[in-house]
Amino acid sequence: MRNSAITLLSLSIMTVFSSCNQGKAADEKKTVQQTVAVKKDSIKKNIVSTIDTLDYNKRMLAISNNDTTGRWPVKTPYPLPGALLPYNRIVAFYGNLYSKRMGILGEIPRYQMITQLQTEVAKWAAADSTVKTIPALHYIAVTAQGAPGKENMHRMRMPFKQIDTVLSWAKPINALVFLDIQVGHSNVKTEVTQLEEYLAKPNVHLGIDPEFSLKNGEIPGSKIGTFTADDINDAIDILANVVKKNKLTPKVLIVHRFTQGMVTNYKKIKTVPEVQVVMDMDGFGSKVLKRSTYLSYIYREPVQFTGFKLFYKNDNWNNWKMYTPEELLKFTPKPLYIQYQ
């Protein structure tokens, strides 16, 4: 059963805007290769990039935090060279520039926000020196709406100039940018496709939020939505194609989750070398509640990597205290994506 605190989060967001595993990684395999044909002085040469799979396996074992159930680490195809995970921990600020109520990204002035983000990055770097900590701006590019809108889709696409603004903010601090999608009555394939121009940029990645995917005509915010594995695989297919077409390093896909029903058929979610999937524990509440949610829906239904969401206000309300980096590093598995709202 859902805790009332998390239910309040789901409904309160809408007040802001009318409101394959394609194969297992073989243990005996020592390298993964990507061959690229390069033409120089009319002579083609093959450049082979590799990842150290022994090092990769060691890092995956480390983030599994001595799990003894066999769930973690998850066996998936090795990523293409240049993968962000498990070599980095991503610390992201989430929000929308039109609203001060959807997250820290739009709540405070840019300079103050960037300074605070860098402070959080430093805290995580100090807490765990085994992986590099990198900053990110996680921008809600498509917001679910209570009103149907012109296309009767109960979603609003933000103007591209806003995405350009967030990209300009990210550049001076070498931050990643995540574009987040709340589909409303639309679908993942349609909404992700319209952002392909931005996803083709090396530092731009994707987030999708099943909470606001209402498949039976309900008003977003009136109940918790859902994604099937097919919905998530649509995003993975698009990202994989973008990576192949533009010869990019792997993309990171964030999937928010805080209930059983938000994601169905998790075992059918694809894992491919071009995309790294992070199941992100969303929702606010007490430490006990949040740990229980992480265990129930993230730990027990492994996909690939994990994330954890922290709320500056709602996790510090009602005598609750927000988790510290040191406390979250004791979780199994250790989250490699941390989002602040």
XYZ file of C-alpha atoms in Angstrom:
341
model
C 0.000 0.000 0.000
C 1.143 3.519 -0.715
C 2.079 5.813 2.098
C 0.032 8.998 2.287
C 3.129 11.187 2.183
C 4.116 9.845 -1.218
C 0.549 10.132 -2.448
C 0.571 13.788 -1.439
C 3.700 14.293 -3.521
C 2.066 12.798 -6.565
C -1.007 14.997 -6.325
C 0.775 18.187 -5.270
C 2.981 18.302 -8.356
C -0.042 18.901 -10.530
C -0.902 22.104 -8.669
C 2.057 23.766 -10.317
C 0.672 23.540 -13.838
C -3.055 23.059 -14.179
C -0.798 20.872 -12.982
C 16.926 -8.500 -23.478
C 18.541 -8.474 -22.106
C 20.100 -9.029 -25.568
C 22.576 -11.440 -24.068
C 24.508 -11.900 -20.873
C 27.951 -10.441 -20.367
C 30.259 -13.416 -20.534
C 32.493 -13.638 -17.507
C 35.325 -14.954 -19.571
C 35.178 -12.047 -21.994
C 38.026 -9.611 -21.436
C 37.233 -6.700 -23.739
C 34.364 -5.113 -25.595
C 35.226 -3.595 -28.927
C 33.784 -0.840 -31.032
C 35.321 -0.463 -34.476
C 35.059 2.855 -36.272
C 36.196 3.414 -39.841
C 38.235 6.622 -40.122
C 39.339 8.057 -43.416
C 42.605 9.965 -43.403
C 44.580 10.894 -46.507
C 42.274 8.608 -48.520
C 43.365 5.609 -46.443
C 40.815 3.925 -44.177
C 42.041 2.751 -40.807
C 40.126 0.895 -38.120
C 40.349 2.340 -34.623
C 39.368 -0.150 -31.934
C 38.122 1.200 -28.620
C 37.826 -1.149 -25.685
C 36.661 -1.156 -22.110
C 38.454 -3.026 -19.375
C 35.799 -5.589 -18.539
C 37.667 -6.854 -15.485
C 37.616 -3.331 -14.070
C 33.954 -2.951 -15.065
C 33.019 -6.178 -13.287
C 34.929 -5.096 -10.182
C 33.078 -1.778 -10.081
C 29.706 -3.446 -10.563
C 30.495 -5.804 -7.713
C 31.450 -2.848 -5.513
C 28.152 -1.017 -6.023
C 26.265 -4.223 -5.246
C 27.473 -3.742 -1.658
C 28.051 -7.442 -0.966
C 24.559 -8.507 -1.989
C 24.172 -12.235 -1.389
C 20.846 -12.853 -3.119
C 22.209 -13.022 -6.654
C 20.116 -10.024 -7.761
C 23.067 -7.632 -7.804
C 25.119 -6.904 -9.765
C 22.806 -7.388 -12.729
C 24.315 -9.290 -15.633
C 23.810 -7.272 -18.803
C 25.742 -6.678 -22.037
C 28.855 -4.606 -21.504
C 28.394 -0.936 -22.463
C 30.060 0.796 -25.345
C 33.314 2.597 -24.519
C 32.816 5.964 -22.835
C 29.927 4.810 -20.634
C 29.231 7.032 -17.642
C 28.242 4.188 -15.308
C 29.552 2.629 -13.110
C 32.578 4.920 -13.367
C 30.736 8.048 -12.188
C 28.057 9.091 -9.753
C 25.674 11.677 -11.178
C 24.318 14.339 -8.812
C 21.427 16.218 -10.416
C 19.224 19.210 -9.622
C 15.648 18.755 -10.882
C 12.999 21.278 -11.880
C 11.418 23.544 -14.467
C 12.254 27.156 -15.243
C 8.604 28.216 -15.251
C 7.988 27.086 -11.704
C 9.477 27.572 -8.255
C 7.481 24.624 -6.920
C 8.673 21.780 -9.117
C 12.245 21.627 -7.900
C 15.458 23.377 -6.982
C 16.413 23.927 -10.643
C 13.728 26.599 -11.089
C 13.223 27.593 -7.483
C 16.243 29.809 -6.818
C 18.415 32.123 -8.948
C 20.865 30.430 -11.308
C 24.073 31.464 -9.539
C 22.774 30.304 -6.164
C 21.490 27.059 -7.664
C 24.804 26.258 -9.379
C 26.746 26.988 -6.201
C 24.464 24.708 -4.198
C 24.773 21.952 -6.795
C 28.554 22.137 -6.669
C 28.370 21.902 -2.874
C 26.319 18.697 -3.112
C 28.743 17.271 -5.670
C 31.619 17.977 -3.283
C 29.796 16.208 -0.439
C 29.307 13.082 -2.502
C 32.878 13.169 -3.767
C 34.107 13.324 -0.174
C 31.809 10.498 0.901
C 32.918 8.129 -1.879
C 36.246 8.633 -3.603
C 36.016 5.348 -5.522
C 33.888 6.899 -8.285
C 34.010 10.338 -9.822
C 31.067 12.619 -8.965
C 29.694 14.758 -11.797
C 26.934 17.414 -11.793
C 23.753 17.387 -13.858
C 20.744 19.592 -14.525
C 17.551 17.546 -14.820
C 14.982 19.664 -16.626
C 11.294 18.751 -17.016
C 10.859 19.301 -20.759
C 7.312 17.931 -21.013
C 4.937 18.517 -18.095
C 1.659 16.721 -17.422
C -1.364 18.994 -17.247
C -4.784 18.939 -15.622
C -6.210 20.744 -18.656
C -6.402 18.845 -21.969
C -4.668 21.513 -24.077
C -4.962 22.041 -27.815
C -4.138 18.441 -28.700
C -6.198 16.945 -25.866
C -3.079 15.216 -24.544
C -2.925 16.677 -21.026
C 0.721 17.563 -21.474
C 2.676 20.711 -22.277
C 5.921 20.737 -24.226
C 8.314 23.387 -23.016
C 9.779 25.759 -25.629
C 13.131 24.708 -26.997
C 14.598 28.017 -25.881
C 14.236 26.771 -22.308
C 16.261 23.677 -23.129
C 18.858 25.939 -24.743
C 18.987 27.984 -21.543
C 19.578 24.903 -19.400
C 22.297 23.742 -21.791
C 23.980 27.125 -21.486
C 23.889 26.859 -17.697
C 25.397 23.384 -17.798
C 28.323 24.192 -20.068
C 30.513 26.278 -17.696
C 30.446 23.567 -15.021
C 30.701 20.602 -17.432
C 27.343 19.293 -16.253
C 25.171 16.704 -17.933
C 21.634 17.655 -18.946
C 18.647 15.336 -18.542
C 15.390 16.046 -20.334
C 12.448 14.636 -18.379
C 9.104 13.667 -19.873
C 5.643 13.475 -18.291
C 3.515 12.102 -21.123
C -0.005 12.700 -19.779
C -2.284 11.124 -22.419
C 0.498 11.044 -25.015
C 3.103 8.274 -25.199
C 6.836 7.803 -24.736
C 7.661 7.247 -28.402
C 5.945 10.459 -29.543
C 7.411 12.667 -26.834
C 10.964 11.322 -26.945
C 11.086 11.535 -30.732
C 10.402 15.272 -30.679
C 13.542 15.725 -28.529
C 15.928 13.714 -30.722
C 17.731 16.866 -31.874
C 18.824 17.483 -28.293
C 19.447 13.841 -27.421
C 21.961 13.760 -30.276
C 24.172 16.063 -28.191
C 26.823 14.083 -26.265
C 25.960 15.513 -22.840
C 22.146 15.257 -23.075
C 20.339 12.261 -21.556
C 16.732 11.288 -20.830
C 14.285 10.814 -17.959
C 10.765 9.371 -18.204
C 8.120 9.507 -15.478
C 5.404 6.832 -15.347
C 3.597 8.689 -12.566
C 2.006 10.932 -15.196
C 1.280 8.323 -17.853
C -2.502 7.910 -17.670
C -3.568 5.238 -20.138
C -7.291 5.123 -19.376
C -8.215 8.764 -19.725
C -7.802 9.843 -16.107
C -6.669 13.397 -15.329
C -2.940 13.524 -14.498
C -2.511 14.015 -10.781
C -5.764 12.250 -9.913
C -4.000 8.881 -9.671
C -0.571 7.339 -10.166
C 0.167 6.374 -13.765
C 2.115 3.481 -15.224
C 4.635 2.368 -17.838
C 4.898 -1.120 -19.248
C 8.236 -2.578 -20.260
C 7.191 -1.781 -23.842
C 6.905 1.930 -23.008
C 10.382 1.946 -21.484
C 11.763 -0.081 -24.383
C 10.449 2.548 -26.803
C 12.705 5.077 -25.082
C 15.621 2.633 -25.103
C 15.179 1.932 -28.827
C 15.156 5.636 -29.691
C 18.214 6.354 -27.553
C 20.103 3.362 -28.958
C 19.373 4.536 -32.489
C 20.557 8.072 -31.640
C 23.798 6.634 -30.254
C 24.410 4.489 -33.341
C 23.461 7.187 -35.832
C 25.651 9.848 -34.236
C 28.469 7.559 -33.044
C 27.998 8.614 -29.426
C 28.902 7.122 -26.101
C 26.015 5.439 -24.230
C 23.001 7.428 -23.123
C 21.627 7.270 -19.581
C 17.889 6.694 -19.153
C 16.302 7.581 -15.802
C 12.997 5.845 -14.979
C 11.237 7.261 -11.902
C 9.459 4.809 -9.634
C 7.907 4.642 -6.155
C 5.063 2.092 -6.447
C 4.676 -1.455 -7.703
C 2.253 -0.455 -10.428
C 4.327 2.361 -11.900
C 6.457 -0.155 -13.827
C 5.133 -3.500 -15.068
C 6.965 -6.478 -16.584
C 10.339 -5.159 -15.443
C 12.089 -8.377 -16.559
C 11.274 -7.469 -20.168
C 13.075 -4.114 -20.038
C 15.895 -4.240 -22.575
C 19.545 -3.860 -21.655
C 21.725 -2.862 -24.586
C 25.299 -1.533 -24.955
C 24.060 1.881 -26.125
C 21.816 2.730 -23.149
C 22.311 2.585 -19.377
C 19.050 2.238 -17.446
C 18.684 3.752 -13.967
C 15.629 2.909 -11.879
C 15.256 5.986 -9.684
C 13.535 5.751 -6.277
C 11.165 8.715 -6.327
C 8.787 9.939 -3.611
C 9.294 11.638 -0.277
C 8.771 10.639 3.337
C 10.585 9.422 6.411
C 13.860 7.561 6.134
C 12.134 4.325 7.115
C 9.502 4.742 4.404
C 12.007 5.672 1.714
C 14.271 2.742 2.529
C 11.287 0.416 2.406
C 10.304 1.786 -1.001
C 13.849 1.345 -2.300
C 13.927 -2.262 -1.115
C 10.466 -3.096 -2.451
C 10.585 -1.610 -5.929
C 14.230 -0.937 -6.796
C 16.310 -3.592 -5.034
C 13.864 -6.478 -5.512
C 13.209 -5.764 -9.196
C 16.702 -5.234 -10.618
C 17.153 -3.770 -14.077
C 20.684 -2.316 -14.282
C 21.590 0.697 -12.099
C 19.764 2.560 -9.341
C 19.039 6.129 -8.328
C 17.627 7.904 -5.296
C 15.643 11.136 -5.070
C 16.028 13.611 -2.215
C 13.635 16.454 -1.380
C 15.034 19.544 0.336
C 11.635 20.447 1.779
C 9.487 17.332 1.923
C 12.192 15.015 3.261
C 12.899 17.511 6.059
C 9.268 17.952 7.116
C 7.350 16.514 10.075
C 10.545 15.805 12.040
C 11.961 13.848 9.104
C 15.572 14.253 8.017
C 16.919 13.946 4.487
C 19.337 11.092 3.887
C 23.041 11.983 3.857
C 25.495 10.645 1.245
C 27.134 8.477 3.893
C 23.799 6.870 4.775
C 22.822 6.176 1.164
C 26.195 4.587 0.447
C 25.199 1.816 2.866
C 22.259 0.858 0.634
C 22.328 -2.260 -1.530
C 22.955 -1.514 -4.295
C 24.647 1.858 -3.946
C 22.754 4.419 -6.043
C 24.818 5.987 -8.830
C 22.275 8.678 -9.704
C 21.215 11.164 -7.009
C 18.490 13.688 -7.718
C 17.653 16.698 -5.568
C 14.273 18.417 -5.855
